[in-house]
């Protein structure tokens, strides 16, 4: 199979300037129709039992892929997979593992947004004199040293 660039080069070699002009017009038409597509999902929807049931319904009644279902419903494909394969999010139990994880993540985001990030531990550098003072680790006793020979 030939590429468009190879086709264009072949037209140029044959001196088919009219065909090259038509090709350029088609390219220009395509450039004018192009637009910057918006992001597929700006912010994901909150997973609810109703949304999980809708995912299962689409999965069971259509031939849509997980990615297509995710795009249509505005959720992550990984969430669609969790619902289909493991039945997550089907219950409105606030103590379920996924609900607890969601609530923890929301709490972390709220703390980060408020600017109250947890303090990082300070790791103090080890000086060269401290390195020399430390005891060497005992090596393999069965290993021979050059001085042993």
Coordinates of N, CA and C in Angstrom, one line a residue:
X1 N 0.8 -1.2 0.0 CA 0.0 0.0 0.0 C 0.9 1.2 0.0
X2 N 0.6 2.2 -0.8 CA 1.4 3.4 -1.0 C 0.8 4.5 0.0
X3 N 1.7 5.4 0.3 CA 1.3 6.5 1.2 C 0.9 7.7 0.3
X4 N 0.3 8.6 0.9 CA -0.1 9.8 0.1 C 1.1 10.6 -0.4
X5 N 2.1 10.6 0.4 CA 3.4 11.3 0.0 C 4.0 10.6 -1.2
X6 N 4.0 9.3 -1.2 CA 4.6 8.5 -2.3 C 3.7 8.8 -3.6
X7 N 2.4 8.8 -3.4 CA 1.5 9.1 -4.5 C 1.8 10.5 -5.1
X8 N 1.9 11.5 -4.2 CA 2.2 12.8 -4.7 C 3.6 12.9 -5.4
X9 N 4.6 12.2 -4.9 CA 5.9 12.2 -5.6 C 5.8 11.5 -6.9
X10 N 5.0 10.5 -7.1 CA 4.8 9.8 -8.4 C 4.1 10.7 -9.3
X11 N 3.1 11.5 -8.9 CA 2.4 12.5 -9.7 C 3.4 13.5 -10.2
X12 N 4.3 14.0 -9.3 CA 5.2 15.0 -9.6 C 6.2 14.5 -10.7
X13 N 6.7 13.2 -10.5 CA 7.6 12.6 -11.5 C 7.0 12.5 -12.9
X14 N 5.7 12.2 -12.9 CA 5.0 12.0 -14.2 C 4.6 13.4 -14.8
X15 N 4.8 14.5 -14.1 CA 4.5 15.8 -14.6 C 3.0 16.0 -14.6
X16 N 2.2 15.4 -13.7 CA 0.8 15.6 -13.7 C 0.4 16.7 -12.8
X17 N 0.6 17.9 -13.3 CA 0.4 19.1 -12.5 C -1.0 19.4 -12.1
X18 N -1.9 19.0 -13.0 CA -3.4 19.2 -12.7 C -3.8 18.3 -11.6
X19 N -3.3 17.1 -11.6 CA -3.7 16.2 -10.5 C -3.1 16.7 -9.1
X20 N -1.9 17.3 -9.2 CA -1.2 17.9 -8.0 C -2.0 19.1 -7.5
X21 N -2.6 19.9 -8.4 CA -3.4 21.0 -8.1 C -4.7 20.6 -7.4
X22 N -5.3 19.5 -7.9 CA -6.5 19.0 -7.3 C -6.2 18.5 -5.9
X23 N -5.1 17.7 -5.8 CA -4.7 17.2 -4.5 C -4.5 18.3 -3.5
X24 N -3.9 19.4 -3.9 CA -3.6 20.5 -3.0 C -4.9 21.2 -2.6
X25 N -5.9 21.3 -3.5 CA -7.2 21.9 -3.2 C -7.9 21.0 -2.2
X26 N -7.8 19.7 -2.3 CA -8.4 18.8 -1.4 C -7.8 18.9 0.0
X27 N -6.5 19.1 0.1 CA -5.8 19.3 1.3 C -6.2 20.6 2.0
X28 N -6.4 21.6 1.2 CA -6.8 22.9 1.7 C -8.2 22.9 2.3
X29 N -9.1 22.2 1.6 CA -10.4 22.0 2.0 C -10.5 21.3 3.4
X30 N -9.6 20.2 3.5 CA -9.6 19.5 4.8 C -9.0 20.3 5.9
X31 N -8.0 21.2 5.6 CA -7.5 22.0 6.7 C -8.5 23.0 7.2
X32 N -9.4 23.5 6.3 CA -10.4 24.5 6.7 C -11.5 23.8 7.6
X33 N -11.7 22.5 7.3 CA -12.7 21.9 8.1 C -12.3 21.3 9.4
X34 N -10.9 21.3 9.6 CA -10.4 20.8 10.9 C -10.7 21.8 12.0
X35 N -10.9 21.2 13.1 CA -11.1 22.1 14.3 C -10.4 21.4 15.5
X36 N -10.1 22.1 16.5 CA -9.5 21.5 17.7 C -10.6 20.9 18.5
X37 N -10.5 19.6 18.6 CA -11.6 18.9 19.3 C -11.5 19.2 20.8
X38 N -12.6 19.4 21.5 CA -12.5 19.5 22.9 C -12.1 18.2 23.6
X39 N -11.6 18.4 24.8 CA -11.2 17.2 25.5 C -12.4 16.2 25.7
X40 N -12.0 14.9 25.7 CA -13.1 14.0 25.7 C -13.9 14.0 27.0
X41 N -13.2 14.3 28.1 CA -13.9 14.4 29.4 C -13.1 15.4 30.3
X42 N -13.8 16.5 30.6 CA -13.1 17.5 31.4 C -13.1 17.0 32.9
X43 N -14.2 16.7 33.4 CA -14.3 16.2 34.8 C -15.2 15.0 34.8
X44 N -14.8 13.9 35.3 CA -15.6 12.7 35.3 C -16.9 12.8 36.2
X45 N -17.9 12.1 35.8 CA -19.1 12.1 36.6 C -18.9 11.2 37.9
X46 N -19.6 11.5 38.9 CA -19.6 10.8 40.1 C -20.2 9.4 39.9
X47 N -19.5 8.3 40.2 CA -20.1 7.0 40.0 C -21.2 6.8 41.1
X48 N -22.4 6.4 40.5 CA -23.5 6.1 41.4 C -24.1 4.8 41.0
X49 N -24.9 4.2 41.8 CA -25.5 2.9 41.4 C -26.3 3.0 40.1
X50 N -27.0 4.2 39.9 CA -27.8 4.4 38.7 C -26.9 4.4 37.5
X51 N -25.7 5.1 37.6 CA -24.8 5.1 36.5 C -24.2 3.7 36.2
X52 N -23.9 3.0 37.3 CA -23.4 1.6 37.1 C -24.4 0.7 36.4
X53 N -25.7 0.9 36.8 CA -26.7 0.1 36.1 C -26.8 0.5 34.7
X54 N -26.7 1.8 34.4 CA -26.7 2.2 33.0 C -25.5 1.6 32.2
X55 N -24.4 1.6 32.8 CA -23.2 0.9 32.2 C -23.5 -0.5 31.8
X56 N -24.0 -1.2 32.8 CA -24.4 -2.7 32.6 C -25.4 -2.8 31.5
X57 N -26.4 -1.9 31.5 CA -27.4 -1.9 30.5 C -26.8 -1.7 29.1
X58 N -26.0 -0.7 28.9 CA -25.4 -0.5 27.6 C -24.5 -1.7 27.2
X59 N -23.8 -2.2 28.2 CA -22.9 -3.3 27.9 C -23.7 -4.6 27.4
X60 N -24.8 -4.8 28.0 CA -25.6 -6.0 27.7 C -26.4 -5.9 26.5
X61 N -26.9 -4.7 26.2 CA -27.9 -4.5 25.1 C -27.2 -4.0 23.8
X62 N -26.0 -3.5 23.9 CA -25.4 -3.0 22.6 C -24.0 -3.7 22.4
X63 N -23.5 -3.5 21.3 CA -22.1 -4.0 21.0 C -21.0 -3.0 21.2
X64 N -21.3 -2.0 22.1 CA -20.4 -1.0 22.4 C -19.2 -1.5 23.2
X65 N -18.0 -0.9 22.9 CA -16.8 -1.3 23.7 C -16.9 -0.5 25.0
X66 N -16.0 -0.9 25.9 CA -15.9 -0.2 27.2 C -15.5 1.3 27.0
X67 N -14.6 1.5 26.0 CA -14.2 2.9 25.7 C -15.4 3.7 25.2
X68 N -16.2 3.1 24.3 CA -17.3 3.8 23.8 C -18.4 4.1 24.9
X69 N -18.6 3.2 25.7 CA -19.5 3.4 26.9 C -19.0 4.5 27.8
X70 N -17.7 4.5 28.1 CA -17.1 5.5 28.9 C -17.3 6.9 28.3
X71 N -17.0 7.0 27.0 CA -17.1 8.3 26.3 C -18.5 8.8 26.3
X72 N -19.5 7.9 26.1 CA -20.9 8.3 26.0 C -21.4 8.8 27.4
X73 N -20.9 8.1 28.4 CA -21.5 8.5 29.7 C -20.6 9.5 30.5
X74 N -19.4 9.7 29.9 CA -18.5 10.7 30.6 C -17.8 10.2 31.8
X75 N -17.4 8.9 31.8 CA -16.7 8.4 32.9 C -15.4 7.8 32.3
X76 N -14.5 7.3 33.2 CA -13.3 6.7 32.9 C -13.5 5.3 32.4
X77 N -12.7 4.8 31.4 CA -12.9 3.4 30.9 C -12.6 2.4 32.0
X78 N -11.7 2.8 32.9 CA -11.4 1.9 34.0 C -12.6 1.7 35.0
X79 N -13.4 2.7 35.1 CA -14.6 2.6 36.0 C -15.6 1.7 35.3
X80 N -15.7 1.8 34.0 CA -16.6 0.9 33.2 C -16.2 -0.5 33.4
X81 N -14.9 -0.8 33.3 CA -14.4 -2.1 33.5 C -14.7 -2.6 34.9
X82 N -14.5 -1.8 35.9 CA -14.8 -2.2 37.3 C -16.2 -2.6 37.5
X83 N -17.1 -1.9 36.8 CA -18.6 -2.2 37.0 C -18.9 -3.5 36.3
X84 N -18.3 -3.7 35.0 CA -18.7 -4.9 34.2 C -18.0 -6.1 34.8
X85 N -16.8 -6.1 35.2 CA -16.0 -7.3 35.6 C -16.2 -7.6 37.0
X86 N -16.4 -6.6 37.9 CA -16.4 -6.9 39.4 C -17.7 -6.4 40.1
X87 N -18.6 -5.8 39.3 CA -19.8 -5.4 39.9 C -19.7 -4.3 40.9
X88 N -18.6 -3.5 40.8 CA -18.5 -2.4 41.7 C -19.5 -1.3 41.5
X89 N -19.8 -0.5 42.5 CA -20.6 0.7 42.4 C -22.1 0.3 42.2
X90 N -22.5 -0.9 42.3 CA -23.9 -1.3 42.1 C -24.7 -1.0 43.4
X91 N -24.1 -0.9 44.5 CA -24.8 -0.7 45.7 C -24.6 0.7 46.3
X92 N -25.6 1.2 46.9 CA -25.4 2.6 47.4 C -24.9 2.6 48.9
X93 N -24.1 1.6 49.2 CA -23.6 1.4 50.6 C -22.4 2.4 50.8
X94 N -22.5 3.4 51.7 CA -21.4 4.3 52.0 C -20.2 3.6 52.6
X95 N -20.3 2.4 53.1 CA -19.2 1.7 53.7 C -18.5 0.8 52.7
X96 N -19.0 0.8 51.4 CA -18.3 -0.1 50.5 C -16.9 0.4 50.2
X97 N -16.0 -0.5 49.8 CA -14.6 -0.1 49.6 C -14.4 1.1 48.6
X98 N -15.2 1.0 47.5 CA -15.0 2.1 46.5 C -15.6 3.4 47.0
X99 N -16.6 3.4 47.8 CA -17.2 4.6 48.4 C -16.2 5.2 49.4
X100 N -15.6 4.4 50.2 CA -14.6 4.8 51.2 C -13.4 5.5 50.5
X101 N -12.9 4.8 49.4 CA -11.8 5.3 48.7 C -12.1 6.6 48.0
X102 N -13.3 6.7 47.5 CA -13.7 8.0 46.9 C -13.8 9.1 47.9
X103 N -14.3 8.8 49.1 CA -14.4 9.9 50.1 C -13.0 10.3 50.6
X104 N -12.1 9.3 50.7 CA -10.8 9.7 51.1 C -10.1 10.6 50.1
X105 N -10.3 10.2 48.8 CA -9.7 11.0 47.7 C -10.3 12.4 47.7
X106 N -11.6 12.5 48.0 CA -12.2 13.9 48.0 C -11.6 14.7 49.2
X107 N -11.4 14.0 50.3 CA -10.9 14.7 51.5 C -9.5 15.2 51.2
X108 N -8.7 14.4 50.5 CA -7.3 14.8 50.2 C -7.3 16.0 49.2
X109 N -8.2 15.9 48.2 CA -8.3 17.0 47.3 C -8.8 18.3 48.0
X110 N -9.7 18.2 48.9 CA -10.1 19.4 49.6 C -9.0 20.0 50.5
X111 N -8.2 19.2 51.1 CA -7.0 19.6 51.9 C -6.0 20.3 50.9
X112 N -5.7 19.7 49.8 CA -4.8 20.3 48.8 C -5.3 21.6 48.3
X113 N -6.6 21.7 48.0 CA -7.2 22.9 47.5 C -7.1 24.0 48.5
X114 N -7.2 23.7 49.8 CA -7.1 24.7 50.9 C -5.7 25.1 51.1
X115 N -4.7 24.5 50.5 CA -3.3 24.8 50.7 C -2.7 24.3 51.9
X116 N -3.4 23.3 52.6 CA -2.9 22.7 53.8 C -2.2 21.4 53.5
X117 N -1.2 21.4 52.7 CA -0.5 20.2 52.4 C 0.3 19.7 53.6
X118 N 0.3 18.4 53.7 CA 1.1 17.8 54.9 C 2.6 18.2 54.7
X119 N 3.2 18.4 55.9 CA 4.6 18.7 55.8 C 5.4 17.5 55.4
X120 N 6.4 17.8 54.7 CA 7.3 16.7 54.2 C 8.4 16.5 55.2
X121 N 8.9 15.3 55.3 CA 10.0 15.0 56.3 C 11.2 15.5 55.7
X122 N 12.1 16.1 56.6 CA 13.4 16.6 56.1 C 14.4 15.5 56.3
X123 N 15.1 15.2 55.2 CA 16.1 14.2 55.2 C 17.4 14.9 55.3
X124 N 18.2 14.7 56.4 CA 19.4 15.4 56.5 C 20.5 14.6 55.7
X125 N 21.4 15.4 55.0 CA 22.4 14.7 54.3 C 23.5 14.1 55.2
X126 N 24.1 13.0 54.8 CA 25.2 12.4 55.6 C 26.5 13.0 55.1
X127 N 27.3 13.4 56.1 CA 28.6 14.0 55.7 C 29.6 12.9 55.5
X128 N 30.7 13.3 54.8 CA 31.7 12.3 54.5 C 32.3 11.7 55.7
X129 N 32.5 12.5 56.8 CA 33.1 11.9 58.0 C 32.2 10.9 58.7
X130 N 30.8 11.1 58.6 CA 29.9 10.2 59.1 C 29.9 8.9 58.3
X131 N 30.2 8.9 57.0 CA 30.2 7.7 56.2 C 31.4 6.9 56.6
X132 N 32.6 7.6 56.9 CA 33.8 6.8 57.2 C 33.7 6.2 58.6
X133 N 32.9 6.8 59.5 CA 32.8 6.3 60.9 C 31.9 5.1 61.0
X134 N 31.1 4.9 60.0 CA 30.2 3.8 60.1 C 30.9 2.5 59.8
X135 N 30.4 1.4 60.5 CA 31.1 0.1 60.4 C 30.8 -0.5 59.0
X136 N 31.8 -1.2 58.4 CA 31.5 -1.8 57.2 C 30.6 -3.1 57.4
X137 N 29.8 -3.4 56.5 CA 28.9 -4.5 56.6 C 29.7 -5.8 56.5
X138 N 29.4 -6.8 57.3 CA 30.2 -8.1 57.1 C 29.8 -8.7 55.8
X139 N 30.9 -9.1 55.1 CA 30.7 -9.7 53.7 C 30.5 -11.2 53.8
X140 N 30.4 -11.8 52.7 CA 30.3 -13.3 52.7 C 31.6 -13.9 53.2
X141 N 31.5 -14.7 54.3 CA 32.6 -15.3 54.9 C 33.4 -16.3 54.0
X142 N 32.7 -16.8 53.1 CA 33.3 -17.8 52.2 C 34.1 -17.2 51.1
X143 N 34.0 -15.9 50.9 CA 34.7 -15.2 49.8 C 36.2 -15.0 50.2
X144 N 37.1 -15.2 49.3 CA 38.5 -15.0 49.6 C 38.9 -13.6 49.2
X145 N 39.8 -13.0 49.9 CA 40.3 -11.7 49.6 C 41.7 -11.9 48.9
X146 N 42.2 -10.8 48.2 CA 43.5 -10.9 47.6 C 44.6 -11.2 48.6
X147 N 44.5 -10.7 49.8 CA 45.5 -10.9 50.8 C 45.5 -12.3 51.3
X148 N 44.5 -13.0 51.1 CA 44.4 -14.4 51.6 C 45.2 -15.4 50.8
X149 N 45.6 -15.0 49.6 CA 46.4 -16.0 48.8 C 47.8 -16.0 49.0

